[in-house]
Short mmCIF file of C-alpha atoms in Angstrom, two decimals:
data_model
loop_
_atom_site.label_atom_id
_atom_site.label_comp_id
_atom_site.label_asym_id
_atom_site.label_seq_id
_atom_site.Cartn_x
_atom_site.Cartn_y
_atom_site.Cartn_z
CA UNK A 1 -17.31 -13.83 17.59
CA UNK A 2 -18.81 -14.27 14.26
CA UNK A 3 -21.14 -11.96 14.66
CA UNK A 4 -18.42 -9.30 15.97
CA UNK A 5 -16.06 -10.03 12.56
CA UNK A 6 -19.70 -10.23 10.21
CA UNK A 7 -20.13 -6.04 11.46
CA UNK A 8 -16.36 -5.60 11.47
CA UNK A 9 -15.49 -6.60 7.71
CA UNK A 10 -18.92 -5.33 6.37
CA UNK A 11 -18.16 -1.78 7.97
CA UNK A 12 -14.48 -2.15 7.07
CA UNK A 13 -15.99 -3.03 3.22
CA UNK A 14 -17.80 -0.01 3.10
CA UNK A 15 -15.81 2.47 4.65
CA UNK A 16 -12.57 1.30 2.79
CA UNK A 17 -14.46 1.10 -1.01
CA UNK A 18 -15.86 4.84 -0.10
CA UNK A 19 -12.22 6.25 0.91
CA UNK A 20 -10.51 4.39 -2.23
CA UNK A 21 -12.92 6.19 -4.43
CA UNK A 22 -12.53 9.35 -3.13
CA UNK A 23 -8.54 8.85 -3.75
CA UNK A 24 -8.99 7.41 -7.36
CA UNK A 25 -11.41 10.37 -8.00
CA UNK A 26 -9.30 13.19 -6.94
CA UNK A 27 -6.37 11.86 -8.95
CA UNK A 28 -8.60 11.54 -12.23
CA UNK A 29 -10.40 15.05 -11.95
CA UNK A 30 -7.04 16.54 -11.79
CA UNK A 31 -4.08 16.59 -14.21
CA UNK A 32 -1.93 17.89 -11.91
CA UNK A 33 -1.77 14.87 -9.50
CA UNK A 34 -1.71 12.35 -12.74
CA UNK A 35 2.27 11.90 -12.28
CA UNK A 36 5.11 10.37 -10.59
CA UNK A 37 4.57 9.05 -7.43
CA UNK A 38 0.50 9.49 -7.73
CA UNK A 39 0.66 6.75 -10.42
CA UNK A 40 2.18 4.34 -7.73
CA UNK A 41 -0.73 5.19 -5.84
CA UNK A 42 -3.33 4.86 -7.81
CA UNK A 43 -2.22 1.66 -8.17
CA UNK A 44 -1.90 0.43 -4.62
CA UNK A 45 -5.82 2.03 -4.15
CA UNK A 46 -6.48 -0.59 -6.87
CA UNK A 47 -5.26 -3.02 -4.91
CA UNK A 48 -7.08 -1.49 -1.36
CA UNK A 49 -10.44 -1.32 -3.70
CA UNK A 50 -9.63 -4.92 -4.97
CA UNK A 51 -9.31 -6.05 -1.25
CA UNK A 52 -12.59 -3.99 0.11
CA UNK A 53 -15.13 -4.50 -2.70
CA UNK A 54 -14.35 -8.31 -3.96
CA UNK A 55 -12.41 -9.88 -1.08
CA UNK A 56 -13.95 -8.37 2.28
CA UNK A 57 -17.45 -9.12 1.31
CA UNK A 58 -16.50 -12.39 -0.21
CA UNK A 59 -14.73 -13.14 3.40
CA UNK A 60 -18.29 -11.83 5.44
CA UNK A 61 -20.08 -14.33 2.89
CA UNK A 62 -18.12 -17.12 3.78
CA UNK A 63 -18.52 -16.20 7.55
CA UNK A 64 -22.34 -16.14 7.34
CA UNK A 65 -22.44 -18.87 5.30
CA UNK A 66 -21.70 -23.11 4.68
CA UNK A 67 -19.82 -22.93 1.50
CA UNK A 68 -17.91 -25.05 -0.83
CA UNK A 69 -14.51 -25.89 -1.71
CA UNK A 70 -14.72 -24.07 -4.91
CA UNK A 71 -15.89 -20.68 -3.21
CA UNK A 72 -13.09 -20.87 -0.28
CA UNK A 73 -10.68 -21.82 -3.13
CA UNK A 74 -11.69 -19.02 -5.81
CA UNK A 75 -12.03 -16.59 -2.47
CA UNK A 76 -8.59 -16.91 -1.62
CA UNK A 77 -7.57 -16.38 -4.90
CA UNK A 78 -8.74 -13.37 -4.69
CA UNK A 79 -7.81 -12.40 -1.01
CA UNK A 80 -4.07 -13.23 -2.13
CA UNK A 81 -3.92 -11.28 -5.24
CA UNK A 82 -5.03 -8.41 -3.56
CA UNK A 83 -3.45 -8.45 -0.48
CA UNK A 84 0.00 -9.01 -2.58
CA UNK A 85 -1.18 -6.46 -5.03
CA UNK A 86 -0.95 -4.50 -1.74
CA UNK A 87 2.31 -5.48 -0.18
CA UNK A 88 4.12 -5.41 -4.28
CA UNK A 89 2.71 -1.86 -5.17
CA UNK A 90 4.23 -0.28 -1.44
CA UNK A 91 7.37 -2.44 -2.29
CA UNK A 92 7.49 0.04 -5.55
CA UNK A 93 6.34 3.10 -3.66
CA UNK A 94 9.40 1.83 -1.37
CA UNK A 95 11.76 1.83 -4.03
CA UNK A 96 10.49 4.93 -5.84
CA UNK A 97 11.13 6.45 -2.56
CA UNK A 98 14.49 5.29 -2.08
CA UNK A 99 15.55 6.49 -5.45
CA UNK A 100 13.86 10.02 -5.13
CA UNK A 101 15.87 10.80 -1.86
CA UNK A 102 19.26 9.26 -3.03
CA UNK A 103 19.09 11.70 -6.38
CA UNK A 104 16.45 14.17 -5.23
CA UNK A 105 17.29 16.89 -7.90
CA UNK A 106 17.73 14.08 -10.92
CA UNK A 107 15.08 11.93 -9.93
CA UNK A 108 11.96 13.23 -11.85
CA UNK A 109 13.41 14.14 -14.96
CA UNK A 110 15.09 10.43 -15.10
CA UNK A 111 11.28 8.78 -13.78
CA UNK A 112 9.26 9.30 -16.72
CA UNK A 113 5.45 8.22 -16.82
CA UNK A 114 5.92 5.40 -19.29
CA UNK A 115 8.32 3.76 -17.02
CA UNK A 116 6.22 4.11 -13.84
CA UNK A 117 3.26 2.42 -16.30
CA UNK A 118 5.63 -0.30 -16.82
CA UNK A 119 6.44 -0.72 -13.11
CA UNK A 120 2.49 -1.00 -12.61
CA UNK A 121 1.92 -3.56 -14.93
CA UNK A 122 5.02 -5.65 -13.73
CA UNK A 123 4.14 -5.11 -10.11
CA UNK A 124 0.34 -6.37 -10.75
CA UNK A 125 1.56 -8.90 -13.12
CA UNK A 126 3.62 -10.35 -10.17
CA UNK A 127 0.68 -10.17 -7.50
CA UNK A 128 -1.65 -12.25 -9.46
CA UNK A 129 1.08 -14.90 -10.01
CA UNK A 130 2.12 -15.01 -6.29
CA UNK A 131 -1.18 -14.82 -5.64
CA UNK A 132 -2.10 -17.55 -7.24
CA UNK A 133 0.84 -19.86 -6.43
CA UNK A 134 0.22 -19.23 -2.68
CA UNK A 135 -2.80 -20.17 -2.91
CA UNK A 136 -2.09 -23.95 -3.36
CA UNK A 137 -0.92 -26.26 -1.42
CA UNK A 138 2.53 -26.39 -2.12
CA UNK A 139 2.58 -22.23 -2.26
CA UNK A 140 1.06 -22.49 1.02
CA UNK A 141 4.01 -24.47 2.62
CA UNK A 142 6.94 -21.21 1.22
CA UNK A 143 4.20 -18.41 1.56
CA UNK A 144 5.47 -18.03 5.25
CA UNK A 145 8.90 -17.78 4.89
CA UNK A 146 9.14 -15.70 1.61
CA UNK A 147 6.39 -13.47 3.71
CA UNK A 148 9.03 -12.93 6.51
CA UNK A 149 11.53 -12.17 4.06
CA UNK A 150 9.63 -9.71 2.34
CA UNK A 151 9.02 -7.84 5.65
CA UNK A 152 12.39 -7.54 6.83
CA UNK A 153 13.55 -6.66 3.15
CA UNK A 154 11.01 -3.41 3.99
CA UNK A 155 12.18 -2.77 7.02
CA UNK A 156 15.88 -2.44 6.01
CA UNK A 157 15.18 -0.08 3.20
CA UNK A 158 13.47 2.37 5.69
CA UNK A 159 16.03 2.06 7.55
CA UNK A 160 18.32 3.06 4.75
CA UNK A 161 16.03 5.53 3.23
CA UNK A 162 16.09 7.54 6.79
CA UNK A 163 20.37 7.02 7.02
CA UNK A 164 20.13 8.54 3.32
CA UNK A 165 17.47 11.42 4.39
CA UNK A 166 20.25 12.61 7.15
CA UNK A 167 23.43 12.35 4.96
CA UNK A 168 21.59 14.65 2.48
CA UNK A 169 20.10 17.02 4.95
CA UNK A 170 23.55 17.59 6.74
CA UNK A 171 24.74 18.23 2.76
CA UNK A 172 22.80 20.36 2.04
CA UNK A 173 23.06 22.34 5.81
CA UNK A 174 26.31 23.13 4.73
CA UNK A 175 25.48 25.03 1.66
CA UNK A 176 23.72 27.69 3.70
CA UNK A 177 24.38 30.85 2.16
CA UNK A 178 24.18 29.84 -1.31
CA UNK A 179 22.48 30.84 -4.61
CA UNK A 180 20.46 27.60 -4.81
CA UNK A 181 20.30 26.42 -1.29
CA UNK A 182 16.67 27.25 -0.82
CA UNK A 183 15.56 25.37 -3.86
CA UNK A 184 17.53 22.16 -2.65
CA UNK A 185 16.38 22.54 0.86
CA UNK A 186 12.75 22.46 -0.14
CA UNK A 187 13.44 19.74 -2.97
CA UNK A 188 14.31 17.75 -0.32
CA UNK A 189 12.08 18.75 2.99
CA UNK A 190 9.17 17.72 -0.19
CA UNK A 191 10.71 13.70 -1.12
CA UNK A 192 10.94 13.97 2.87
CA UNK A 193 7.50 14.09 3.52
CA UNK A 194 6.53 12.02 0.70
CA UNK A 195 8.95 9.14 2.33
CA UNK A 196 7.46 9.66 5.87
CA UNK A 197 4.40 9.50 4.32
CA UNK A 198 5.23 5.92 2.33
CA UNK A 199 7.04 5.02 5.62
CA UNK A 200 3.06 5.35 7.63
CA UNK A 201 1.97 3.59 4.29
CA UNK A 202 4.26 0.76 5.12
CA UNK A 203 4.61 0.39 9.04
CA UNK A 204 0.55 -0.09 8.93
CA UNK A 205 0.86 -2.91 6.36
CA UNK A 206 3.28 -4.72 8.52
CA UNK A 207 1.37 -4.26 11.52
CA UNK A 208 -1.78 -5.77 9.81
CA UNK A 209 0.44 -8.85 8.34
CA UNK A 210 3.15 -8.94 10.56
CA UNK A 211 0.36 -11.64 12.89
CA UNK A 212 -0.63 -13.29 9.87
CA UNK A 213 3.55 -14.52 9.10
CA UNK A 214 4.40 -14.97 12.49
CA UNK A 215 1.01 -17.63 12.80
CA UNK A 216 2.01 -18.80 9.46
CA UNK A 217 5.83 -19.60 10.45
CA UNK A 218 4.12 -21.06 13.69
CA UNK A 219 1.94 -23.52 11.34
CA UNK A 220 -1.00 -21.93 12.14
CA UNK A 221 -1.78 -18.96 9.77
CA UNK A 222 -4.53 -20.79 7.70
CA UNK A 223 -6.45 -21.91 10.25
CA UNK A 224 -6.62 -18.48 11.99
CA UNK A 225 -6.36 -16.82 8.84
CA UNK A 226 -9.75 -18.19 8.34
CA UNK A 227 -11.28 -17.76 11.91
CA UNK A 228 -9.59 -13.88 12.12
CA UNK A 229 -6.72 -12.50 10.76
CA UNK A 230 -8.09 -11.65 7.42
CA UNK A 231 -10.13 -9.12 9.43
CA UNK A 232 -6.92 -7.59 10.18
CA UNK A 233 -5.58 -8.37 7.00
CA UNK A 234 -8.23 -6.68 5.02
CA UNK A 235 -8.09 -3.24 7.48
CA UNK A 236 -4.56 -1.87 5.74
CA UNK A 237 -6.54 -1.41 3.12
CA UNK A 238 -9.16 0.24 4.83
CA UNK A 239 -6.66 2.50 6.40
CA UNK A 240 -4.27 3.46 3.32
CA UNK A 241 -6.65 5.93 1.65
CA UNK A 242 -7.09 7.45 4.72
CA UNK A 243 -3.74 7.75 5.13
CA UNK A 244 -2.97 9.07 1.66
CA UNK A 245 -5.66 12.06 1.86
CA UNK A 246 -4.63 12.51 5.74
CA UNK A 247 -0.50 12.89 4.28
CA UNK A 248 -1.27 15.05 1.33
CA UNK A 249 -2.46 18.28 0.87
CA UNK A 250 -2.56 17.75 -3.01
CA UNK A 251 -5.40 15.35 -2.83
CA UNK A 252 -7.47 17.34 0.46
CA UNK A 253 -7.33 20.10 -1.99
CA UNK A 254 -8.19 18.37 -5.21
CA UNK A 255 -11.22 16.78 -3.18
CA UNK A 256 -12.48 19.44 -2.31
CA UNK A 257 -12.24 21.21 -5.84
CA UNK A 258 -13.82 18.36 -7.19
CA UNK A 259 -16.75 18.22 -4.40
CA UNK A 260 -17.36 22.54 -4.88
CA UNK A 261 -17.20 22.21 -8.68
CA UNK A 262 -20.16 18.94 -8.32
CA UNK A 263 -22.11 21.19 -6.00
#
């Protein structure tokens, strides 16, 4: 078993810092992506590249290893500010979402980039707090069910985010025929995809966590925490770059702009 989760996290390590890179690179080498929503997601990467270059290796150490209380205490540090960094900066995404498809045509003019910065700071600011806090012992005890609140919080907002995508798309069916209903149908088929997109973001995260807070609500998340689940902790991470570059056409295109122009 050890064994198994040693080849696991070190492939997931690699793998996940390699794909996090390629997203932060094709957002710096182009201007065009440097904006709205992209910011959010540079951010979460942060948090994916803080999870698969510090934590995961950190966790394969401590599986190959005896070590001390310091290192499994400064480790978990670590492991929770990034994983919350995670679950914080697709709560933003989430809400960035929600406003873009409730005022699709107001929306970017109202969002401006210093305001998103803001968000970013806040949002990290937050994770290393929470992080921190649920990391001791008394954190430990409320981690659970602030956790489970967290994830339903999520899940109700997609829900609402897709009641709001079909009020708006039957709005703006009936304005076929009109001088502008081409630009509004496209304004929103685009926030659309970028909300399905945040939605895949999302549903992944909970499935990787969603173990985790039920074990943890059970009374039993640290100990298999330790033995397992931060494996599957550690893989959203692994899987949200892919998931960006596999949802966007922007970055497959600026990534391969950037790799013709290195060539």
């Amino acid at each position: 078993r050890v064994v198994f989760l040693i080849i696991t996290n070190a492939f997931l390590s690699v793998f996940g810092t390699c794909m996090t890179f390629l997203v932060i690179m094709a957002i710096l080498q182009n201007a065009e992506l440097q904006k709205g929503l992209n910011l959010l997601i540079v951010s979460l990467t942060a948090a994916d590249l803080t999870n698969c270059l510090i934590a995961q290796p950190m966790y394969v150490y401590y599986l190959s290893n005896e070590i001390s209380s310091t290192y499994l205490a400064a480790f978990e540090i670590i492991a929770f500010i990034g994983l919350h960094a995670v679950f914080t900066n697709l709560t933003a995404i989430t809400y960035h979402r929600m406003k873009a498809l409730a005022r699709p045509f107001s929306h970017l003019l109202q969002v401006s980039r210093k305001n998103l910065l803001v968000v970013i700071v806040l949002t990290w600011v937050l994770s290393i707090i929470v992080g921190v806090v649920f990391a001791t012992e008394p954190g430990k005890k409320a981690s659970a069910y602030v956790h489970a609140v967290m994830i339903l919080s999520l899940v109700l907002t997609y829900i609402r985010i897709l009641l709001v995508s079909r009020r708006k798309r039957a709005k703006i069916a009936e304005q076929v025929g009109t001088a502008n209903y081409q630009h509004q149908a496209a304004t929103i088929e685009h926030e659309n995809a970028a909300a399905i997109t945040s939605a895949i973001l999302v549903g992944t995260t909970l499935l990787c966590f969603l173990p985790d807070v039920v074990l943890d609500l059970m009374g039993e998340g640290e100990v298999n925490r330790r033995l397992w689940a931060y494996t599957l902790l550690f893989s959203g991470s692994t899987l949200n770059p892919c998931i960006v570059i596999w949802r966007n056409q922007q970055f497959r295109r600026a990534l391969l702009h950037t790799f013709r122009l290195g060539n």
